[in-house]
Amino acid sequence: MKVPFVDLKTQYSGIKEGVLKEINEVLESTAYICGKKAKKFEEDFAKIHDVKYSIALSSGTDALHVAVHSLGIGPGDEVIVPVNTFIATAEGVSACGATPVFVDNDEQTYNIDPSKIDAAITSKTKAIIPVHLYGQPAEMDRILDIADDHNLYVIEDCAQAHLAEYKDQKIGGLGDIGTFSFYPGKNLGAYGEGGAVTTNDDRLFDFMLKYRQHGSTEKYVHEIIGHNFRMEEIQAGVLNVKLKYIEKWTQNRRRIAALYSKTFADLGISEVITPYNPVHVKPVYHLYIVRVPKREELVKFLNEKGIQTGLHYPLPLHMQKAYSHMGYTPDDFPVAKKLAGEILSIPMYPEMTGDMVEYVCDTVKAFYK
Ligand SMILES: Cc1ncc(COP(=O)(O)O)c(C=O)c1O
């Protein structure tokens, strides 16, 4: 049996007709950039996240840039980010001339460890960016309390967590701004680049809307110096089709994750640590992460048996050359460093069958035997 890490082809075959219709409509309309389809997407995307506004953008990285800039954060300011995340979380801060300050991750949830945030706050700190990593909501109540105490903004990086819930509330509207990615492999993925910001704040919405489009809401009238962060209409059309399925796909991801966890438990593979989910969160399993000994040998064995895997992420941000100028040493973030040596992403996508899940678990068991 072959089990790919993700399978966008099978997903496409199920929605092909609708996607081609949307793309053709865009081509016929000759309105290629941020038009009616993007507007419809913004309304529907805001609705499913129970948030007042969403703005369609060019990528999740750009969404972080827009969010940080729109909060007035720039040179001389610091922003707290988890040290284990995709580099875009920190790049959004760096792009605005501010400094990302890293905080270690929690060994159980893999999200930013709230108990370590206070120590990273200085007089220059302006915001915290919790990442709902792998689709599991970060510990928002504690993070929002810390932000309140120190008068900081909170930007939720929701790139991996469309529709995830924290204490029965959708992510994306819990802080000041939520940022989303629609990179093709994400839970809601375009057929190219795409992203969005969400907010309940009228003033931030107005500013971000202008910043996305050259500081303008009226053609050739520019109120602020902006940028071009607009979403392409073809991508909006694709996302409008996929929005109809996202609830169902999310349920499938949860079902597959539950089956993985149960099968690993039933097989009694003591070497494998499966994901821990606090009772008050509803993750959406962008990734299903296990922690394992002898990871490199296991990866080789799985690949030989037709099972693809991923690593998210092999190097925490403080160990990346791009941030070496900050002078961190590998042991500054012991949890992230340890996790990086143990974590493994095994196949996870809504179209996976129960047989595939069982095959992956059985193959893992065979390796440890
Ligand atoms: C946590 C996180 N933040 C930000 C991004 C950036 O999104 P994009 O690739 O759309 O720029 C990604 C995904 O790539 C991500 O996983």
Coordinates of C-alpha atoms and ligand atoms in Angstrom, one line a residue:
M1 CA 0.0 0.0 0.0
K2 CA 1.2 3.6 -0.7
V3 CA 0.3 6.3 1.8
P4 CA 1.3 9.8 0.6
F5 CA 1.9 12.5 3.2
V6 CA -0.9 14.6 1.6
D7 CA -3.1 13.8 -1.4
L8 CA -4.3 17.0 -3.2
K9 CA -5.0 15.1 -6.3
T10 CA -7.8 12.9 -4.8
Q11 CA -9.3 16.0 -3.2
Y12 CA -9.2 17.8 -6.6
S13 CA -11.0 15.0 -8.4
G14 CA -13.9 15.4 -6.0
I15 CA -14.3 19.2 -6.6
K16 CA -13.0 19.5 -10.1
E17 CA -16.2 20.6 -11.8
G18 CA -16.9 23.4 -9.3
V19 CA -13.3 24.6 -9.4
L20 CA -13.1 24.7 -13.2
K21 CA -16.4 26.6 -13.3
E22 CA -15.0 29.2 -10.9
I23 CA -11.8 29.6 -12.8
N24 CA -13.6 29.9 -16.1
E25 CA -15.9 32.6 -14.7
V26 CA -12.8 34.6 -13.7
L27 CA -11.2 34.3 -17.1
E28 CA -14.4 35.3 -18.8
S29 CA -15.0 38.2 -16.5
T30 CA -11.4 39.6 -17.0
A31 CA -11.5 40.7 -13.4
Y32 CA -8.4 38.9 -12.1
I33 CA -7.5 40.6 -8.9
C34 CA -9.5 41.0 -5.6
G35 CA -13.0 41.3 -7.1
K36 CA -16.4 39.9 -6.3
K37 CA -15.2 36.4 -5.5
A38 CA -12.6 37.7 -3.0
K39 CA -15.4 39.8 -1.4
K40 CA -17.7 36.8 -1.1
F41 CA -14.8 34.7 0.3
E42 CA -14.1 37.4 2.9
E43 CA -17.7 37.4 4.1
D44 CA -18.0 33.7 4.3
F45 CA -14.6 33.1 5.9
A46 CA -15.4 35.7 8.6
K47 CA -18.7 34.0 9.2
I48 CA -17.3 30.5 9.8
H49 CA -14.8 31.9 12.2
D50 CA -17.4 34.0 14.1
V51 CA -15.4 37.1 13.5
K52 CA -16.6 40.5 12.2
Y53 CA -14.1 41.0 9.4
S54 CA -11.8 39.1 7.2
I55 CA -9.5 40.5 4.5
A56 CA -8.2 38.3 1.6
L57 CA -4.5 38.6 1.0
S58 CA -1.7 37.2 -1.0
S59 CA -0.2 34.8 1.5
G60 CA 0.0 33.8 5.2
T61 CA 3.4 35.4 5.5
D62 CA 1.9 38.7 4.1
A63 CA -0.9 38.4 6.6
L64 CA 1.6 38.4 9.4
H65 CA 3.4 41.4 7.9
V66 CA 0.0 43.3 7.5
A67 CA -1.0 42.4 11.1
V68 CA 2.3 43.5 12.7
H69 CA 2.5 46.7 10.7
S70 CA -1.1 47.6 11.3
L71 CA -0.6 47.5 15.0
G72 CA 2.1 50.2 14.6
I73 CA 4.9 47.9 15.4
G74 CA 8.3 48.7 13.8
P75 CA 12.0 49.3 14.4
G76 CA 13.0 49.2 18.0
D77 CA 10.0 47.1 19.0
E78 CA 10.0 43.4 20.1
V79 CA 7.4 40.8 19.5
I80 CA 7.2 37.4 21.3
V81 CA 6.9 34.3 19.1
P82 CA 7.3 30.6 19.8
V83 CA 10.7 29.2 18.9
N84 CA 9.2 26.1 17.2
T85 CA 7.0 27.3 14.3
F86 CA 7.4 27.9 10.6
I87 CA 9.8 30.8 10.1
A88 CA 7.1 33.0 8.6
T89 CA 5.8 33.8 12.1
A90 CA 9.1 35.5 12.9
E91 CA 9.6 36.9 9.3
G92 CA 6.3 38.8 9.6
V93 CA 7.9 40.7 12.6
S94 CA 11.3 41.1 10.9
A95 CA 9.7 42.4 7.7
C96 CA 8.4 45.4 9.8
G97 CA 11.8 46.1 11.1
A98 CA 10.9 44.8 14.6
T99 CA 12.7 42.0 16.5
P100 CA 11.1 38.6 17.1
V101 CA 11.9 37.4 20.6
F102 CA 11.7 33.6 21.0
V103 CA 10.0 31.6 23.8
D104 CA 10.2 27.9 24.3
N105 CA 7.4 25.5 23.5
D106 CA 5.5 23.4 25.9
E107 CA 6.5 19.7 25.9
Q108 CA 2.9 18.4 26.0
T109 CA 1.0 20.7 23.7
Y110 CA 3.9 21.8 21.5
N111 CA 2.5 25.3 21.6
I112 CA 4.2 28.4 23.1
D113 CA 4.7 27.8 26.9
P114 CA 2.7 30.6 28.6
S115 CA 4.8 30.1 31.8
K116 CA 7.9 31.3 30.0
I117 CA 6.4 34.4 28.3
D118 CA 6.7 36.8 31.3
A119 CA 10.5 36.4 31.4
A120 CA 10.8 37.4 27.7
I121 CA 8.9 40.7 28.1
T122 CA 10.9 43.9 28.1
S123 CA 10.0 47.6 27.9
K124 CA 10.2 47.2 24.1
T125 CA 7.7 44.3 23.8
K126 CA 4.6 45.3 21.9
A127 CA 2.8 42.0 21.0
I128 CA 2.7 38.2 21.4
I129 CA 2.1 35.9 18.4
P130 CA 0.8 32.5 19.6
V131 CA 0.8 30.0 16.8
H132 CA -2.0 27.4 16.9
L133 CA 0.7 24.9 15.9
Y134 CA -0.3 21.7 14.0
G135 CA -3.9 22.8 14.3
Q136 CA -4.1 22.8 18.1
P137 CA -5.1 26.1 19.7
A138 CA -2.5 27.7 22.0
E139 CA -3.4 28.4 25.6
M140 CA -5.2 31.6 24.8
D141 CA -6.7 32.6 28.2
R142 CA -3.3 32.7 29.9
I143 CA -1.7 34.4 26.9
L144 CA -4.5 37.1 26.8
D145 CA -4.1 37.6 30.6
I146 CA -0.4 38.2 30.2
A147 CA -1.0 40.6 27.3
D148 CA -3.6 42.4 29.4
D149 CA -1.2 42.8 32.3
H150 CA 1.5 44.2 30.1
N151 CA -0.6 46.1 27.6
L152 CA 0.4 44.0 24.6
Y153 CA -1.4 43.2 21.4
V154 CA -2.1 39.5 20.5
I155 CA -1.9 38.2 16.9
E156 CA -3.0 34.7 16.5
D157 CA -1.1 32.8 13.8
C158 CA -3.9 30.5 12.5
A159 CA -2.0 29.3 9.4
Q160 CA -2.5 25.7 10.5
A161 CA -5.7 25.9 12.4
H162 CA -8.7 26.9 10.2
L163 CA -11.9 26.3 12.3
A164 CA -10.1 25.1 15.4
E165 CA -11.8 25.9 18.7
Y166 CA -10.6 27.1 22.1
K167 CA -13.2 26.9 24.9
D168 CA -16.0 26.6 22.3
Q169 CA -14.8 29.7 20.5
K170 CA -13.3 29.7 17.0
I171 CA -9.7 30.8 16.8
G172 CA -9.0 34.0 14.7
G173 CA -11.1 36.4 16.8
L174 CA -9.6 35.7 20.2
G175 CA -6.8 38.3 20.0
D176 CA -6.5 41.6 18.1
I177 CA -5.8 40.0 14.7
G178 CA -5.8 36.5 13.3
T179 CA -3.6 35.5 10.4
F180 CA -4.4 32.6 8.0
S181 CA -2.6 30.9 5.2
F182 CA -4.2 29.2 2.2
Y183 CA -1.0 27.6 0.9
P184 CA -2.1 24.5 -1.1
G185 CA -1.3 21.9 1.6
K186 CA -3.1 23.8 4.4
N187 CA -6.5 22.6 5.7
L188 CA -8.1 25.2 3.4
G189 CA -5.7 25.5 0.5
A190 CA -5.8 27.6 -2.7
Y191 CA -4.3 26.5 -6.0
G192 CA -1.4 29.0 -5.5
E193 CA -0.6 31.5 -2.7
G194 CA -3.2 33.0 -0.5
G195 CA -3.8 34.3 3.0
A196 CA -6.2 36.4 5.2
V197 CA -6.4 38.5 8.3
T198 CA -9.4 38.5 10.6
T199 CA -10.4 41.0 13.3
N200 CA -13.3 42.3 15.3
D201 CA -11.8 45.8 15.4
D202 CA -13.3 48.4 13.1
R203 CA -10.2 50.7 13.2
L204 CA -7.8 47.8 12.4
F205 CA -10.1 46.6 9.6
D206 CA -10.1 50.0 8.0
F207 CA -6.3 50.3 8.2
M208 CA -5.6 46.8 7.0
L209 CA -8.0 47.2 4.0
K210 CA -6.0 50.2 2.9
Y211 CA -2.6 48.7 3.6
R212 CA -3.4 45.7 1.4
Q213 CA -4.0 48.0 -1.6
H214 CA -1.5 50.8 -1.8
G215 CA -3.1 52.7 1.0
S216 CA -6.2 53.2 -1.0
T217 CA -10.0 52.5 -1.0
E218 CA -10.6 54.8 -3.9
K219 CA -8.7 54.4 -7.2
Y220 CA -5.6 56.6 -7.3
V221 CA -6.3 58.2 -4.0
H222 CA -3.8 57.1 -1.4
E223 CA -4.3 57.9 2.3
I224 CA -1.3 56.0 3.6
I225 CA 1.8 54.3 2.1
G226 CA 0.6 50.8 1.6
H227 CA 1.6 47.8 -0.4
N228 CA 0.2 45.2 -2.8
F229 CA -1.0 42.3 -0.7
R230 CA -4.2 41.5 -2.7
M231 CA -5.6 38.0 -3.3
E232 CA -6.0 36.8 -6.9
E233 CA -9.6 36.2 -8.0
I234 CA -8.8 32.7 -9.3
Q235 CA -7.6 31.8 -5.8
A236 CA -10.7 33.3 -4.2
G237 CA -12.9 31.2 -6.6
V238 CA -11.1 28.0 -5.6
L239 CA -11.4 28.9 -1.9
N240 CA -15.1 29.6 -2.3
V241 CA -15.6 26.1 -3.7
K242 CA -13.5 24.5 -0.9
L243 CA -15.3 26.5 1.8
K244 CA -18.3 24.3 1.2
Y245 CA -16.3 21.3 2.3
I246 CA -14.1 22.6 5.0
E247 CA -16.4 21.5 7.9
K248 CA -16.6 17.9 6.5
W249 CA -12.8 17.8 5.8
T250 CA -12.2 19.0 9.4
Q251 CA -14.4 16.2 10.8
N252 CA -12.5 13.7 8.7
R253 CA -9.2 15.0 10.1
R254 CA -10.5 14.6 13.6
R255 CA -11.8 11.1 12.9
I256 CA -8.4 10.1 11.4
A257 CA -6.5 11.5 14.3
A258 CA -8.8 9.6 16.8
L259 CA -8.3 6.4 14.8
Y260 CA -4.5 6.9 14.8
S261 CA -4.4 7.5 18.6
K262 CA -6.7 4.5 19.3
T263 CA -4.8 2.2 17.0
F264 CA -1.4 3.1 18.5
A265 CA -2.9 2.6 22.0
D266 CA -4.5 -0.8 21.0
L267 CA -1.2 -2.0 19.5
G268 CA 0.5 -1.1 22.7
I269 CA 3.5 0.6 21.0
S270 CA 5.1 2.1 24.1
E271 CA 7.8 3.9 22.0
V272 CA 5.3 6.2 20.3
I273 CA 4.0 9.3 22.0
T274 CA 0.7 10.5 20.4
P275 CA -0.7 14.0 20.5
Y276 CA -1.9 15.4 23.8
N277 CA -5.1 17.6 23.6
P278 CA -6.3 19.6 26.6
V279 CA -10.1 19.0 27.0
H280 CA -10.9 22.6 26.3
V281 CA -9.5 22.7 22.8
K282 CA -10.8 21.2 19.5
P283 CA -7.8 20.8 17.3
V284 CA -8.1 20.5 13.5
Y285 CA -5.1 18.3 12.9
H286 CA -3.3 20.1 10.1
L287 CA -0.6 17.6 11.1
Y288 CA -0.6 14.5 13.2
I289 CA 2.6 14.5 15.2
V290 CA 4.2 11.6 17.0
R291 CA 7.3 11.5 19.1
V292 CA 9.5 8.6 18.5
P293 CA 13.0 7.1 19.3
K294 CA 15.3 6.1 16.4
R295 CA 13.4 8.6 14.2
E296 CA 15.7 8.5 11.2
E297 CA 15.7 4.7 11.0
L298 CA 11.9 4.7 11.4
V299 CA 11.5 7.3 8.6
K300 CA 13.7 5.1 6.3
F301 CA 11.6 2.0 7.2
L302 CA 8.3 3.8 6.6
N303 CA 9.5 5.2 3.2
E304 CA 10.6 1.7 2.1
K305 CA 7.1 0.5 2.9
G306 CA 5.5 3.3 0.8
I307 CA 4.6 5.7 3.6
Q308 CA 5.7 9.3 3.3
T309 CA 6.5 11.4 6.4
G310 CA 7.3 15.0 7.2
L311 CA 9.3 17.0 9.9
H312 CA 7.8 20.1 11.4
Y313 CA 10.3 21.4 12.1
P314 CA 13.8 19.9 12.0
L315 CA 15.4 23.2 13.3
P316 CA 13.8 25.6 15.8
L317 CA 14.1 29.3 14.9
H318 CA 16.9 30.0 17.3
M319 CA 19.1 27.4 15.5
Q320 CA 18.4 28.8 12.0
K321 CA 21.2 30.7 10.3
A322 CA 18.7 33.4 9.4
Y323 CA 18.4 34.4 13.1
S324 CA 22.0 33.6 14.2
H325 CA 22.7 37.3 14.6
M326 CA 20.5 37.2 17.7
G327 CA 23.1 35.3 19.5
Y328 CA 21.0 32.4 20.9
T329 CA 22.7 29.1 21.7
P330 CA 21.0 25.7 21.0
D331 CA 20.4 25.1 24.7
D332 CA 18.6 28.4 25.3
F333 CA 15.3 26.6 24.3
P334 CA 15.8 23.0 25.6
V335 CA 12.2 21.8 25.0
A336 CA 12.2 22.9 21.3
K337 CA 15.6 21.5 20.8
K338 CA 14.6 18.1 22.3
L339 CA 11.3 18.0 20.4
A340 CA 13.1 18.8 17.1
G341 CA 15.0 15.5 17.6
E342 CA 11.9 13.4 18.3
I343 CA 8.9 14.7 16.4
L344 CA 7.6 13.1 13.2
S345 CA 4.7 14.0 11.1
I346 CA 2.9 11.0 9.7
P347 CA 0.3 11.1 6.8
M348 CA -2.8 13.2 7.6
Y349 CA -5.4 14.4 5.1
P350 CA -9.2 14.2 4.9
E351 CA -9.3 11.6 2.2
M352 CA -7.2 9.0 4.2
T353 CA -9.0 5.7 4.7
G354 CA -9.1 3.7 7.8
D355 CA -7.1 1.0 6.1
M356 CA -4.3 3.5 5.4
V357 CA -4.2 4.6 9.1
E358 CA -4.0 1.0 10.2
Y359 CA -1.3 0.2 7.7
V360 CA 0.8 3.2 9.0
C361 CA 0.3 2.0 12.6
D362 CA 1.1 -1.6 11.9
T363 CA 4.2 -0.6 10.0
V364 CA 5.4 1.5 12.9
K365 CA 4.7 -1.5 15.2
A366 CA 6.7 -3.8 12.9
F367 CA 9.6 -1.4 13.0
Y368 CA 9.8 -1.4 16.8
K369 CA 9.4 -5.2 17.0
Ligands
LIG1 C1 2.6 28.7 11.3 C2 2.7 29.3 9.9 N1 2.7 30.6 9.8 C3 2.8 31.2 8.7 C4 2.8 30.5 7.5 C5 3.0 31.3 6.2 O1 2.0 31.1 5.3 P1 2.2 31.2 3.7 O2 3.0 30.0 3.3 O3 0.9 31.3 3.1 O4 3.0 32.4 3.4 C6 2.7 29.1 7.5 C7 2.7 28.3 6.3 O5 3.4 28.2 5.4 C8 2.7 28.5 8.8 O6 2.7 27.2 8.9

